[in-house]
PDB file of N, CA and C in Angstrom:
ATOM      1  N   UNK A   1     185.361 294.705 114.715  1.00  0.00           N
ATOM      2  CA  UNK A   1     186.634 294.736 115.429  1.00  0.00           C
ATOM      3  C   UNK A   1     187.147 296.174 115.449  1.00  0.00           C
ATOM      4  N   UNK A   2     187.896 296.924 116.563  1.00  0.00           N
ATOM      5  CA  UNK A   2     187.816 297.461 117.264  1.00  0.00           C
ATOM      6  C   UNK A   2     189.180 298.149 115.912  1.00  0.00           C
ATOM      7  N   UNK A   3     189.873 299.561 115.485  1.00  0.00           N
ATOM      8  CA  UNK A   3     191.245 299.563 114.594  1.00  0.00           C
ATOM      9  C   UNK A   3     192.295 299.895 116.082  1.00  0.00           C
ATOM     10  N   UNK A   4     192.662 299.285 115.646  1.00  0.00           N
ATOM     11  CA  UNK A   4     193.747 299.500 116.777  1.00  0.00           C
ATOM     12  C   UNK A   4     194.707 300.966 116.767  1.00  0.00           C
ATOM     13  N   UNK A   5     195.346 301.408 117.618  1.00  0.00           N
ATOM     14  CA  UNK A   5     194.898 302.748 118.507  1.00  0.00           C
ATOM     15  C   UNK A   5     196.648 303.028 117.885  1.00  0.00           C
ATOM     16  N   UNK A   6     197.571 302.092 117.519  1.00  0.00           N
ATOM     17  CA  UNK A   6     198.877 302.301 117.898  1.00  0.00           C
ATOM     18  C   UNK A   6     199.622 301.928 116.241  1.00  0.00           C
ATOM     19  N   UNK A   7     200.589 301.903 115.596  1.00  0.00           N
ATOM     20  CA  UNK A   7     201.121 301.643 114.952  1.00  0.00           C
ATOM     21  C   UNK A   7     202.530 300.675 115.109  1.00  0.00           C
ATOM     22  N   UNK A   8     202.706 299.574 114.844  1.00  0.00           N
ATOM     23  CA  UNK A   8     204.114 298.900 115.159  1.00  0.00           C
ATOM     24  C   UNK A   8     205.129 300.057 113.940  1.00  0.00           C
ATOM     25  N   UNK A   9     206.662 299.906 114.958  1.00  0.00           N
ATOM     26  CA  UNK A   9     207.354 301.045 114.712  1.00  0.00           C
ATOM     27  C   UNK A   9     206.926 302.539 114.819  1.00  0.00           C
ATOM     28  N   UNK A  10     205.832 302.885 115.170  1.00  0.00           N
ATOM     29  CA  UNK A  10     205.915 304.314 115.281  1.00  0.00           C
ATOM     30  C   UNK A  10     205.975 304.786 116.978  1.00  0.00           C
ATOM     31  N   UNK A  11     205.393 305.944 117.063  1.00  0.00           N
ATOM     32  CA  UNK A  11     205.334 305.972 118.985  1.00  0.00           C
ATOM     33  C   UNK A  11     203.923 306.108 119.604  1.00  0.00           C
ATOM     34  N   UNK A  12     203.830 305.247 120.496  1.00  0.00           N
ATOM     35  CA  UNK A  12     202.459 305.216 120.964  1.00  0.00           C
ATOM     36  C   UNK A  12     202.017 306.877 120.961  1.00  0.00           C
ATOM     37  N   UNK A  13     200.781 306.982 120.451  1.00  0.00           N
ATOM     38  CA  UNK A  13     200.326 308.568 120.338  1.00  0.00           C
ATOM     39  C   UNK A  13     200.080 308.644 122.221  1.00  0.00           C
ATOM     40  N   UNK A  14     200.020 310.103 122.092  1.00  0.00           N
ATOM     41  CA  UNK A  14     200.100 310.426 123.632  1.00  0.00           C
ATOM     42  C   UNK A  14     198.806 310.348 124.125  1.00  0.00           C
ATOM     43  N   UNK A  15     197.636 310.366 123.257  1.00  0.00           N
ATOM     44  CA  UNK A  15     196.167 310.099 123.471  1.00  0.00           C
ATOM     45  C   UNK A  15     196.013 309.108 124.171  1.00  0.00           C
ATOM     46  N   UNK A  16     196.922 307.807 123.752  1.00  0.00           N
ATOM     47  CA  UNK A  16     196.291 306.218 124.229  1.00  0.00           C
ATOM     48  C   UNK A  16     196.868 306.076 125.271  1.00  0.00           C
ATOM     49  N   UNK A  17     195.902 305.296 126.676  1.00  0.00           N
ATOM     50  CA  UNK A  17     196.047 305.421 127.716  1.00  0.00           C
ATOM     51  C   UNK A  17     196.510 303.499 128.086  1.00  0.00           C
ATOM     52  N   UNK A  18     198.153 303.605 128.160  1.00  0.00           N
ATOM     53  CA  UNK A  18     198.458 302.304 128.507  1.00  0.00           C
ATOM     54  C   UNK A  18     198.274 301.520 129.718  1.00  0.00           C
ATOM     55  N   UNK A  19     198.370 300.520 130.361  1.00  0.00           N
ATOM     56  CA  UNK A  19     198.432 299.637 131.439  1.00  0.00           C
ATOM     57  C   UNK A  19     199.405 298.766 131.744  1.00  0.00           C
ATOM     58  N   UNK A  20     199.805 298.075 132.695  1.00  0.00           N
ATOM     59  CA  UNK A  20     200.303 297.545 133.196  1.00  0.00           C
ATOM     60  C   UNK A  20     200.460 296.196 133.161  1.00  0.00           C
ATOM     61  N   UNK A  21     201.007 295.300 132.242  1.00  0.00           N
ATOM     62  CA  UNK A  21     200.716 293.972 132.260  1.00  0.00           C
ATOM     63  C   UNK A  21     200.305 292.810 133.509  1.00  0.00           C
ATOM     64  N   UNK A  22     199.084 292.226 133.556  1.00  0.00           N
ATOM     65  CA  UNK A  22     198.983 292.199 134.973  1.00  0.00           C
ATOM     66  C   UNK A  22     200.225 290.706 135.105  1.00  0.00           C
ATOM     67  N   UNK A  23     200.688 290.708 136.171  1.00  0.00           N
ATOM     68  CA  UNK A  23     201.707 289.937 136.546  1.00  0.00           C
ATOM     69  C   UNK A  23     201.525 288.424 136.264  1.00  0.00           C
ATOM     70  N   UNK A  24     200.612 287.429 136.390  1.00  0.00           N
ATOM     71  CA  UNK A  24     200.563 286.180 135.604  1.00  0.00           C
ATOM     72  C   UNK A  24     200.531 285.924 134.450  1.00  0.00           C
ATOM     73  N   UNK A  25     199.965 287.438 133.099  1.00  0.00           N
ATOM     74  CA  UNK A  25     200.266 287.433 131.842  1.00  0.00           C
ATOM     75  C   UNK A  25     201.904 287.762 132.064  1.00  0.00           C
ATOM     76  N   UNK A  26     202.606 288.784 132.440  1.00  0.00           N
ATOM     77  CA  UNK A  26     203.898 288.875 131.870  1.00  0.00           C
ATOM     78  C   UNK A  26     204.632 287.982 132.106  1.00  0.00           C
ATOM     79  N   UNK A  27     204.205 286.972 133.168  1.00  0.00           N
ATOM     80  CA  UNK A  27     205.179 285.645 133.573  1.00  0.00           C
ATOM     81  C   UNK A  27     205.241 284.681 132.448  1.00  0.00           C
ATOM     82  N   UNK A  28     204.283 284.712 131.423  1.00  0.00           N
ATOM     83  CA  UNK A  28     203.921 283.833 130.536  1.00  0.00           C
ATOM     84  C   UNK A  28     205.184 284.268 129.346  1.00  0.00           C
ATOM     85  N   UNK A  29     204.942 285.556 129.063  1.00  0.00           N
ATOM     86  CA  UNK A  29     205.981 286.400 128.201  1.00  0.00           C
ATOM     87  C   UNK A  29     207.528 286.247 128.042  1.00  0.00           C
ATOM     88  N   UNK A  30     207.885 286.299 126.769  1.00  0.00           N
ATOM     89  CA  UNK A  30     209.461 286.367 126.644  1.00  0.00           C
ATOM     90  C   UNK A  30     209.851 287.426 127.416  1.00  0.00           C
ATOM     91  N   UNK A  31     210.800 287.420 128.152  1.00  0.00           N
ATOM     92  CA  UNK A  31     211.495 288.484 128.859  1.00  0.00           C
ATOM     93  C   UNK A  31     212.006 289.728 127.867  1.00  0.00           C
ATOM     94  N   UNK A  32     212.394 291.160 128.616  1.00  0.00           N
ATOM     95  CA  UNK A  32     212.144 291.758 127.342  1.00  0.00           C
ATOM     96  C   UNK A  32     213.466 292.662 127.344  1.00  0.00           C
ATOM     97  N   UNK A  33     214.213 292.921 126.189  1.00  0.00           N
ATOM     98  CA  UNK A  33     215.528 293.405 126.313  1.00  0.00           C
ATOM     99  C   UNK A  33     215.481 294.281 127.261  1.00  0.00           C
ATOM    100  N   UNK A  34     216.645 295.125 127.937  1.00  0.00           N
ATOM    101  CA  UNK A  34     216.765 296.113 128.713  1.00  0.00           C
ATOM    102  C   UNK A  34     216.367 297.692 127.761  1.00  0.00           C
ATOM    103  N   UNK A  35     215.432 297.928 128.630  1.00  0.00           N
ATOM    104  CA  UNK A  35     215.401 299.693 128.135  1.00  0.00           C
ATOM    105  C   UNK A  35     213.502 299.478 127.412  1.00  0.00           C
ATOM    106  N   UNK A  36     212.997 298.083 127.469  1.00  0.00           N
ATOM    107  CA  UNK A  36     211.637 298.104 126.968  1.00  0.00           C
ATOM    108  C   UNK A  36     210.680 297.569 127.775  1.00  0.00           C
ATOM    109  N   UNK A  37     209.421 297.479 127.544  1.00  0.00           N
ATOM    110  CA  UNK A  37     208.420 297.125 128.666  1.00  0.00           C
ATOM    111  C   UNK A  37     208.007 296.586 127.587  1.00  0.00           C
ATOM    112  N   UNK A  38     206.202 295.442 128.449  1.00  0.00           N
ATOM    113  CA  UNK A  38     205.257 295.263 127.852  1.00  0.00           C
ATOM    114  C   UNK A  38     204.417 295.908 128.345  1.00  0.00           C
ATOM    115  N   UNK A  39     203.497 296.735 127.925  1.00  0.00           N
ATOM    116  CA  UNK A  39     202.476 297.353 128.642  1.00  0.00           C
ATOM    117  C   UNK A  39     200.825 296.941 127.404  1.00  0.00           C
ATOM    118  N   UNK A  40     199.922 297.220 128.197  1.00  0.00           N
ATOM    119  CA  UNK A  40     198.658 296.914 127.295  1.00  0.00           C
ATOM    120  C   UNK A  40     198.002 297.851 127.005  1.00  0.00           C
ATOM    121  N   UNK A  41     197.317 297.788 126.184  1.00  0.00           N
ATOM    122  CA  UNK A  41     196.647 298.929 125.301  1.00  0.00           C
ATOM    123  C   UNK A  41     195.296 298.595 124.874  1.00  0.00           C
ATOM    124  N   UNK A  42     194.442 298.718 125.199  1.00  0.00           N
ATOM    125  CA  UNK A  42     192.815 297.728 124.786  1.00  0.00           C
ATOM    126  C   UNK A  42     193.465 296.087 125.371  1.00  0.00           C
ATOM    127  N   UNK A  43     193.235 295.100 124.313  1.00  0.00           N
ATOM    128  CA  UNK A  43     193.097 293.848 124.283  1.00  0.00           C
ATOM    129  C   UNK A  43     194.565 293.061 123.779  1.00  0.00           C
ATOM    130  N   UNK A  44     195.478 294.509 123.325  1.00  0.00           N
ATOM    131  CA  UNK A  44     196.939 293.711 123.037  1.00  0.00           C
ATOM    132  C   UNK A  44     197.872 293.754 123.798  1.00  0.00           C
ATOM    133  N   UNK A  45     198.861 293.632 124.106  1.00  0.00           N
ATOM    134  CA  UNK A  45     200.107 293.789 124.892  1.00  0.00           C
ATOM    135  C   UNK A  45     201.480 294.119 123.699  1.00  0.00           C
ATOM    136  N   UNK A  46     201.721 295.115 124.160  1.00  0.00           N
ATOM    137  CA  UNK A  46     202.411 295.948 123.437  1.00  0.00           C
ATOM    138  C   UNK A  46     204.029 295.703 124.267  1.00  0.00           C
ATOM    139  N   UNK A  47     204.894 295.599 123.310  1.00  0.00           N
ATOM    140  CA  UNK A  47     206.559 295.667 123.666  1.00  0.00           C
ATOM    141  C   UNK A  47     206.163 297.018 123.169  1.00  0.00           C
ATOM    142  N   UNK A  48     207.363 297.833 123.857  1.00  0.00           N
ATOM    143  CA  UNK A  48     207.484 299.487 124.033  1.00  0.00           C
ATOM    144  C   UNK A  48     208.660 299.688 124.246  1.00  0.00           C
ATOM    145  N   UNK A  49     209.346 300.784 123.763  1.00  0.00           N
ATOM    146  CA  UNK A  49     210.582 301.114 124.360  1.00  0.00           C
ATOM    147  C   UNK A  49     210.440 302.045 125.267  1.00  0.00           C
ATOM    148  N   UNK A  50     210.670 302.118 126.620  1.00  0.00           N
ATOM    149  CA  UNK A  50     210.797 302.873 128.018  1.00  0.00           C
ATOM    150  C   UNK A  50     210.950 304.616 127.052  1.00  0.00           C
ATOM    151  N   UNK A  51     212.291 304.719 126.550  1.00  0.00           N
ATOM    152  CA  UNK A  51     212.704 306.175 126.289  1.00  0.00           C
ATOM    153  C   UNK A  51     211.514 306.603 125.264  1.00  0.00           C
ATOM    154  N   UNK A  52     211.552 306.166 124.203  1.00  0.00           N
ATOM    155  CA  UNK A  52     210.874 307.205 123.092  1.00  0.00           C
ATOM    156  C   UNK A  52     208.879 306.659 122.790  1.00  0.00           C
ATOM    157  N   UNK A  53     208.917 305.274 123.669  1.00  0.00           N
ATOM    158  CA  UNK A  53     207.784 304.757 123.619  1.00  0.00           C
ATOM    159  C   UNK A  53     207.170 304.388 122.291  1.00  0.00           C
ATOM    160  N   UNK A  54     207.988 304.035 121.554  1.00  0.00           N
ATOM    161  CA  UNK A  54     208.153 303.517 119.952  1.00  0.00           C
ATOM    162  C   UNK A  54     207.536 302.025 120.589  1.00  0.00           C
ATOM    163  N   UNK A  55     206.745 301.746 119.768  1.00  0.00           N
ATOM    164  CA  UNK A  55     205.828 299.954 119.671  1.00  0.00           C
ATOM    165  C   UNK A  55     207.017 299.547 118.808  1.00  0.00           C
ATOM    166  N   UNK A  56     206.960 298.322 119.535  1.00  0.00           N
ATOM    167  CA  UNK A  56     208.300 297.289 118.914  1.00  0.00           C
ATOM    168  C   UNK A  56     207.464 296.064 118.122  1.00  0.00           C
ATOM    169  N   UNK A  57     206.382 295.942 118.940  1.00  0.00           N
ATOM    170  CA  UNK A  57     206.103 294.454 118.778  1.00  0.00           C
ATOM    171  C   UNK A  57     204.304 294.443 119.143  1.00  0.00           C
ATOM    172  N   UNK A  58     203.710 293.840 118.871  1.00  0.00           N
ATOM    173  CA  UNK A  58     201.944 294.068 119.189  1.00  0.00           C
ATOM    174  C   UNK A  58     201.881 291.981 119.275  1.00  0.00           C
ATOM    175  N   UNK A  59     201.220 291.767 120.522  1.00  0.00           N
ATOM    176  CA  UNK A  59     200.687 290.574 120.890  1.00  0.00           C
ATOM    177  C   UNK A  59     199.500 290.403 121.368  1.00  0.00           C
ATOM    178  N   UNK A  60     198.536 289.785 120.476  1.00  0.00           N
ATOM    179  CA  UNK A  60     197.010 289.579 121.287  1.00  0.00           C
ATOM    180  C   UNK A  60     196.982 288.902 122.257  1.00  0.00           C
ATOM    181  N   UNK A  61     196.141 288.995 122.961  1.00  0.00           N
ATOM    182  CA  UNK A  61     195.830 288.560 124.340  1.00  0.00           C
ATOM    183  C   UNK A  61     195.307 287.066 123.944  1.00  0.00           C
ATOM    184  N   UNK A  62     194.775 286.434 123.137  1.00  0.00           N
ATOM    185  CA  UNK A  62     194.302 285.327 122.229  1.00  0.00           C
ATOM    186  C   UNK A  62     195.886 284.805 122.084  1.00  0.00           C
ATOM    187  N   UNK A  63     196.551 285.364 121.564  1.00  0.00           N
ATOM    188  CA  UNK A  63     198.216 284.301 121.206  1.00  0.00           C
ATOM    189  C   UNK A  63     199.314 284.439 122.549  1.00  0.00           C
ATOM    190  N   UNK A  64     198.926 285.224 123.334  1.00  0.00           N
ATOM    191  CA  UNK A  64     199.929 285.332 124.486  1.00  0.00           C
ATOM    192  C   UNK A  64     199.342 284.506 125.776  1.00  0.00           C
ATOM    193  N   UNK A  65     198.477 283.891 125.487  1.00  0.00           N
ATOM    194  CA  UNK A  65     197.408 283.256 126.453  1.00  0.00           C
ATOM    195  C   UNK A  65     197.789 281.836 125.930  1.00  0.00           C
ATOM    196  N   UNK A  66     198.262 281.542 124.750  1.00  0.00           N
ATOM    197  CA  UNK A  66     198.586 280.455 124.079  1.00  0.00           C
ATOM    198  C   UNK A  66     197.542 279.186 124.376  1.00  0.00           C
ATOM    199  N   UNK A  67     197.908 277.724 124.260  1.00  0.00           N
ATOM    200  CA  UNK A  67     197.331 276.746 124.237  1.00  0.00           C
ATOM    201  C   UNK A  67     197.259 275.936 125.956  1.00  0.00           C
TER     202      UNK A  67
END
């Protein structure tokens, strides 16, 4: 397994190259306070804050895909 690229609470390093949640995963998703995104990163989907790009929250694609 792959170490993951990001730290929850710290700021995504400027190395890692994020994406775009594609639109039928984020429909699935809790909506997300004002001022944060979900964006993806490898195989997780990452809550982010827009300004400082601090990881709030890390969700596998396995638990956000649910049952």
């Amino acid at each position: 397994h792959a170490k993951a690229r990001y730290i929850i609470g710290q700021p995504l390093p400027g190395t890692v190259v994020w994406q775009p949640v594609p639109q039928p995963l984020l429909m699935q998703l809790q909506p997300v306070p004002v001022g944060y995104q979900y964006v993806m990163v490898d195989r997780d989907v990452l809550l982010m804050s827009q300004a400082s790009h601090h990881v709030i929250d890390a969700i596998t694609l396995m638990s956000a895909v649910g049952n």
